[in-house]
mmCIF file of C-alpha atoms in Angstrom:
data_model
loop_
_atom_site.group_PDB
_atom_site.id
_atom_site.type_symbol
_atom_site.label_atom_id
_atom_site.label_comp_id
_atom_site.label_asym_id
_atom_site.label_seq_id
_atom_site.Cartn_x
_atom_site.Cartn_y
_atom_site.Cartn_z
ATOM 1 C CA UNK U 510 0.000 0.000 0.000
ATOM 2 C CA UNK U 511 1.085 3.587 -0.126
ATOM 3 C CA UNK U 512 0.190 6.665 1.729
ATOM 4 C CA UNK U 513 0.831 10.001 1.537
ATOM 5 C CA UNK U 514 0.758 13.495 3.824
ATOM 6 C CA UNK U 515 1.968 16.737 4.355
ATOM 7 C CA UNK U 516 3.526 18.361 7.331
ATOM 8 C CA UNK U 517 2.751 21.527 8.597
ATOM 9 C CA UNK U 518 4.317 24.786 7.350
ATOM 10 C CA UNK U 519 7.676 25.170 8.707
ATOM 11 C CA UNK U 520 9.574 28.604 9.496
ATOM 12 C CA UNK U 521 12.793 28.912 8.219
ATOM 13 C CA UNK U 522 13.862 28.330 11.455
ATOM 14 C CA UNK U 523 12.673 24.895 11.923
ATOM 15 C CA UNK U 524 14.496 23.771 9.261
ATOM 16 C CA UNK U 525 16.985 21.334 10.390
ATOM 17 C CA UNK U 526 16.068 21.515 14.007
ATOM 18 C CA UNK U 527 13.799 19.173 16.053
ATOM 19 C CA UNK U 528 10.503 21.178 14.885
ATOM 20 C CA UNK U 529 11.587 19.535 11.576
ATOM 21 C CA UNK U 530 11.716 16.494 13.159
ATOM 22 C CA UNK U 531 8.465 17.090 14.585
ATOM 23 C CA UNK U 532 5.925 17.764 11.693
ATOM 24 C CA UNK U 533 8.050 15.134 9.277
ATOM 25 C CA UNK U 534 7.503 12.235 12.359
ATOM 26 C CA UNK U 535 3.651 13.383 12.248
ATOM 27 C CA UNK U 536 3.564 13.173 8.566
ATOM 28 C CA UNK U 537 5.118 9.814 8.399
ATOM 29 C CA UNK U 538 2.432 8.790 10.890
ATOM 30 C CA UNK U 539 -0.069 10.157 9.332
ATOM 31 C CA UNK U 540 0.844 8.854 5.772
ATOM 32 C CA UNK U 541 0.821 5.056 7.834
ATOM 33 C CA UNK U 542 -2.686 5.281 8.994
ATOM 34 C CA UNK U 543 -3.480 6.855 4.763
ATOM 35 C CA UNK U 544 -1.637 3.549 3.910
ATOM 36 C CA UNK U 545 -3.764 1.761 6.013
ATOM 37 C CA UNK U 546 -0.566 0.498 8.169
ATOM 38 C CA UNK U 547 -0.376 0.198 12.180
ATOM 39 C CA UNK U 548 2.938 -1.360 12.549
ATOM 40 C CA UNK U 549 5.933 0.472 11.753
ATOM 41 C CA UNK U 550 8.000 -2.894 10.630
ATOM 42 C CA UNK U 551 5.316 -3.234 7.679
ATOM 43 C CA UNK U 552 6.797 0.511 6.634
ATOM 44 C CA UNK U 553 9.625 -0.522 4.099
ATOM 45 C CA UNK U 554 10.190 2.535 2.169
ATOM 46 C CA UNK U 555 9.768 6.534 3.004
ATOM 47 C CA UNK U 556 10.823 9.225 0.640
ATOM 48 C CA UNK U 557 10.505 13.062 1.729
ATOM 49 C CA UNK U 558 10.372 15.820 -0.073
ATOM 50 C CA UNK U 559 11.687 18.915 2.205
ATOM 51 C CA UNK U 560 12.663 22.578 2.032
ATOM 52 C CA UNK U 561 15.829 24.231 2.231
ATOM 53 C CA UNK U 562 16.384 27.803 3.265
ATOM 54 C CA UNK U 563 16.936 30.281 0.887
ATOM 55 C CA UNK U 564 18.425 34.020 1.612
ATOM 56 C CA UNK U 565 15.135 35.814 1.488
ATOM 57 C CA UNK U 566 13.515 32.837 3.575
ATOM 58 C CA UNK U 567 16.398 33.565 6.151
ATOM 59 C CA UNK U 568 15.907 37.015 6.373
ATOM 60 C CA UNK U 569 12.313 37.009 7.137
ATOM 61 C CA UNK U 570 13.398 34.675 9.976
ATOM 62 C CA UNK U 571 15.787 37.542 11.039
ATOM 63 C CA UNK U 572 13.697 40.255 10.831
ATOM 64 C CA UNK U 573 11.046 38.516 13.282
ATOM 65 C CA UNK U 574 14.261 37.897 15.885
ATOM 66 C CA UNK U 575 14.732 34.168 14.847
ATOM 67 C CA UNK U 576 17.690 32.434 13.865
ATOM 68 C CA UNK U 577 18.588 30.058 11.371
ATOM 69 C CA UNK U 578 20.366 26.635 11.463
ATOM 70 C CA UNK U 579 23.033 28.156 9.056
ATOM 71 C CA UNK U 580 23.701 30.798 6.716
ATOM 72 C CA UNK U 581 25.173 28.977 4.446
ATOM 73 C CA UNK U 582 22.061 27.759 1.600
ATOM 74 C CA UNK U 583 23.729 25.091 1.031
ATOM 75 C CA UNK U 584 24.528 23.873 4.118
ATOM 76 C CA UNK U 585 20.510 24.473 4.708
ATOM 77 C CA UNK U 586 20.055 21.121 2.262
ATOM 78 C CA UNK U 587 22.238 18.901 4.591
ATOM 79 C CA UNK U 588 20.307 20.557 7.720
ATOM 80 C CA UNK U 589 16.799 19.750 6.229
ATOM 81 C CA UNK U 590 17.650 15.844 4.770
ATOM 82 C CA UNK U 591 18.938 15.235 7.841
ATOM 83 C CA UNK U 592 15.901 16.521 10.347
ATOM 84 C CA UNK U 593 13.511 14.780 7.547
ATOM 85 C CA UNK U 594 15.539 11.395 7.999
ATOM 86 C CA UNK U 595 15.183 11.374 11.764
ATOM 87 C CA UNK U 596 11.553 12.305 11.224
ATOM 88 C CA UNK U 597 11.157 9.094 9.396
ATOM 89 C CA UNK U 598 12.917 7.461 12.429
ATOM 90 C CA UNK U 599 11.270 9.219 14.746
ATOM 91 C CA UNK U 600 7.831 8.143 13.002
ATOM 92 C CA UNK U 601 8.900 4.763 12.480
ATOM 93 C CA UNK U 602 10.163 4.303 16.025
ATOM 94 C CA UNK U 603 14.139 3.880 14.671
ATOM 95 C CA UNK U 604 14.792 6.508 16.737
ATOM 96 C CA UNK U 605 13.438 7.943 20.336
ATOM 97 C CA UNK U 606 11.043 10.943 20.319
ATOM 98 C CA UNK U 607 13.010 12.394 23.084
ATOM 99 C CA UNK U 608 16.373 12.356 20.349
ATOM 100 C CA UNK U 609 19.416 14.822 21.224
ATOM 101 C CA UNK U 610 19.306 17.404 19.030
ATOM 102 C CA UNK U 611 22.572 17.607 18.977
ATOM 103 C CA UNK U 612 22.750 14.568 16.777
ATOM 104 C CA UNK U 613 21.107 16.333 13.499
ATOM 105 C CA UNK U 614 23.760 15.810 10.692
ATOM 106 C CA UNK U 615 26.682 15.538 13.709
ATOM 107 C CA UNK U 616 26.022 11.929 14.716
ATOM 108 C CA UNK U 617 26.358 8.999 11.974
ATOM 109 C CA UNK U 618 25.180 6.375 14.210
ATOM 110 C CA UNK U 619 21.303 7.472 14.466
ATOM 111 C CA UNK U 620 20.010 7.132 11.212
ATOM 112 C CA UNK U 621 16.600 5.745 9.357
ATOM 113 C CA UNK U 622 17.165 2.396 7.556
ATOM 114 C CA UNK U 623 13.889 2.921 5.243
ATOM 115 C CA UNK U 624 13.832 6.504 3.805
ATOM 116 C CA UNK U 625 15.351 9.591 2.136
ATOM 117 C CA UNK U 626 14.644 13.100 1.961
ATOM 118 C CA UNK U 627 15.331 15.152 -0.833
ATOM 119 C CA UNK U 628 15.115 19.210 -0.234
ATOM 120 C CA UNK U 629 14.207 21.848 -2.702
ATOM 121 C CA UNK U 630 13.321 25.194 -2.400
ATOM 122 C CA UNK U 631 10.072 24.695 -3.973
ATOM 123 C CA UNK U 632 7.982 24.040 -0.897
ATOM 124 C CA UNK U 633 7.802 25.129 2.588
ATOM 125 C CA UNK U 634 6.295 22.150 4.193
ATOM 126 C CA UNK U 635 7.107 18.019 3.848
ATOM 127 C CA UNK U 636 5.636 15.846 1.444
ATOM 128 C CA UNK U 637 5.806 11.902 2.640
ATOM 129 C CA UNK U 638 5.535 8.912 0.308
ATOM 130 C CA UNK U 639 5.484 5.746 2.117
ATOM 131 C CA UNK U 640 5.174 2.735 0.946
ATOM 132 C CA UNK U 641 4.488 -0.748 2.889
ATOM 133 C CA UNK U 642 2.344 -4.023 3.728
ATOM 134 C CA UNK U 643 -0.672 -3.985 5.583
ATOM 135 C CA UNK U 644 -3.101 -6.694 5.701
ATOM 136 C CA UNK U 645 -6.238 -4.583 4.738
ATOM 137 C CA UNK U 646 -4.614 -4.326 1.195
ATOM 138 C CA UNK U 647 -6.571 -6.160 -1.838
ATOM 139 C CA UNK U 648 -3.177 -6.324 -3.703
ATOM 140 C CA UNK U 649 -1.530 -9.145 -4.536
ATOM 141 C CA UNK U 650 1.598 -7.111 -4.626
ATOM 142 C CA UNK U 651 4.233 -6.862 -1.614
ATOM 143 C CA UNK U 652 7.426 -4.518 -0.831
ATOM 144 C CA UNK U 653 10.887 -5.291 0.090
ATOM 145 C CA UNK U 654 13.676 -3.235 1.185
ATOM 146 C CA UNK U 655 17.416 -3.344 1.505
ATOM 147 C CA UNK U 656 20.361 -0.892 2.522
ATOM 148 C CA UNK U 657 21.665 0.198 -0.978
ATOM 149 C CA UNK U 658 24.904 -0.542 -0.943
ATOM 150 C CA UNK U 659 26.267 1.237 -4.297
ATOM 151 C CA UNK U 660 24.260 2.253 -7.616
ATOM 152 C CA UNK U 661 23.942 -0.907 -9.454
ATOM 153 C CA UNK U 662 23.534 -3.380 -6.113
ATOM 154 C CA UNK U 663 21.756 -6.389 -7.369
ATOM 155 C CA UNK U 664 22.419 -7.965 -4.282
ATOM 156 C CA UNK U 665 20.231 -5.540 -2.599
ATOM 157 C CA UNK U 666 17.104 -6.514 -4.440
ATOM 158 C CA UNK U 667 17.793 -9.548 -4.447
ATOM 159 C CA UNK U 668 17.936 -9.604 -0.296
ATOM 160 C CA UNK U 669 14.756 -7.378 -0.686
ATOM 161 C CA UNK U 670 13.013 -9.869 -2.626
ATOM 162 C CA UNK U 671 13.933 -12.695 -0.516
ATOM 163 C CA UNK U 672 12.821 -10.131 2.399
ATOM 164 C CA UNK U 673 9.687 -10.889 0.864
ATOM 165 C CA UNK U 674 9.473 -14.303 0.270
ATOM 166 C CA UNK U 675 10.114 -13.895 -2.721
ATOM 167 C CA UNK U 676 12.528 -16.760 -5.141
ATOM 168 C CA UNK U 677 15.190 -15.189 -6.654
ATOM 169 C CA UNK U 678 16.428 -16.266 -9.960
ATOM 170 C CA UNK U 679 16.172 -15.797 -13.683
ATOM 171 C CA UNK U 680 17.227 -12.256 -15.462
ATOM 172 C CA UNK U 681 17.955 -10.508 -12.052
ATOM 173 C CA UNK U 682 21.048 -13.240 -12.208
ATOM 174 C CA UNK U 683 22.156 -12.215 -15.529
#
């Protein structure tokens, strides 16, 4: 199944900082009950679509006595992937609620093993794709998931597919 939602606004300033973290884990949990999914483990794939800052956006933020995670734009991108993936893990459960902040984009070992996030300037709120396995689906159809290990990792899909129960053989040898 697959389920979508959209976080709340953000301000500039809650880009890259726990508010971040905040409105993506509520979107992820929201796009699980779209999806029809209550256990996180049935979650095998999130993809968010986030905003970075921009000068203007930072400015405003100054101008009403806030600060920004960096003035650097594109710094902001690394910032706003990196709250979105601990909103997935936050949603998902990966990660506690009660996180150190600390740890956005400073600490490699906290990390979501079943999304991305992809920032743009485009938007000022999170859009969540999630896909997964719940057993109110009509489908036939299941997904899989495996770390990527490099570009062209067959072996990945093929552990995904056997994640699955599913037999691996024919072309995906070749």
């Amino acid at each position: 199944t697959v389920g979508t939602a959209m976080s709340a606004e953000l301000f500039p300033e809650d880009i890259g900082r726990p508010a971040m973290v905040e409105k993506v884990a509520e979107g992820v949990k929201a796009a699980m009950r779209a999806a029809g999914i209550d256990d996180p483990k049935d979650v095998h794939y999130v993809q968010v679509k986030c905003p970075l800052l921009t000068t203007a956006r930072a400015n405003a933020a100054k101008k009403r006595g806030a600060k920004v995670v960096t003035e650097d734009m594109t710094r902001s991108l690394g910032f706003s992937n990196g709250a979105s993936a601990f909103g997935i893990a936050v949603g998902r459960g990966e990660v506690p609620e009660d996180f150190d902040p600390r740890a956005i984009c400073t600490d490699a070992g906290i990390y979501t093993t079943r999304g991305a996030a992809s920032a743009g300037i485009e938007l000022m709120n999170c859009q969540v794709l999630l896909m997964g396995n719940s057993a109110a689906s009509v489908s036939s159809l299941v997904v899989g998931h495996h770390r990527l290990d490099d570009l062209i990792d067959a072996e990945g899909v093929r552990a995904a597919l056997r994640s699955v129960g599913v037999t691996v053989g024919g072309a995906l040898d070749d």
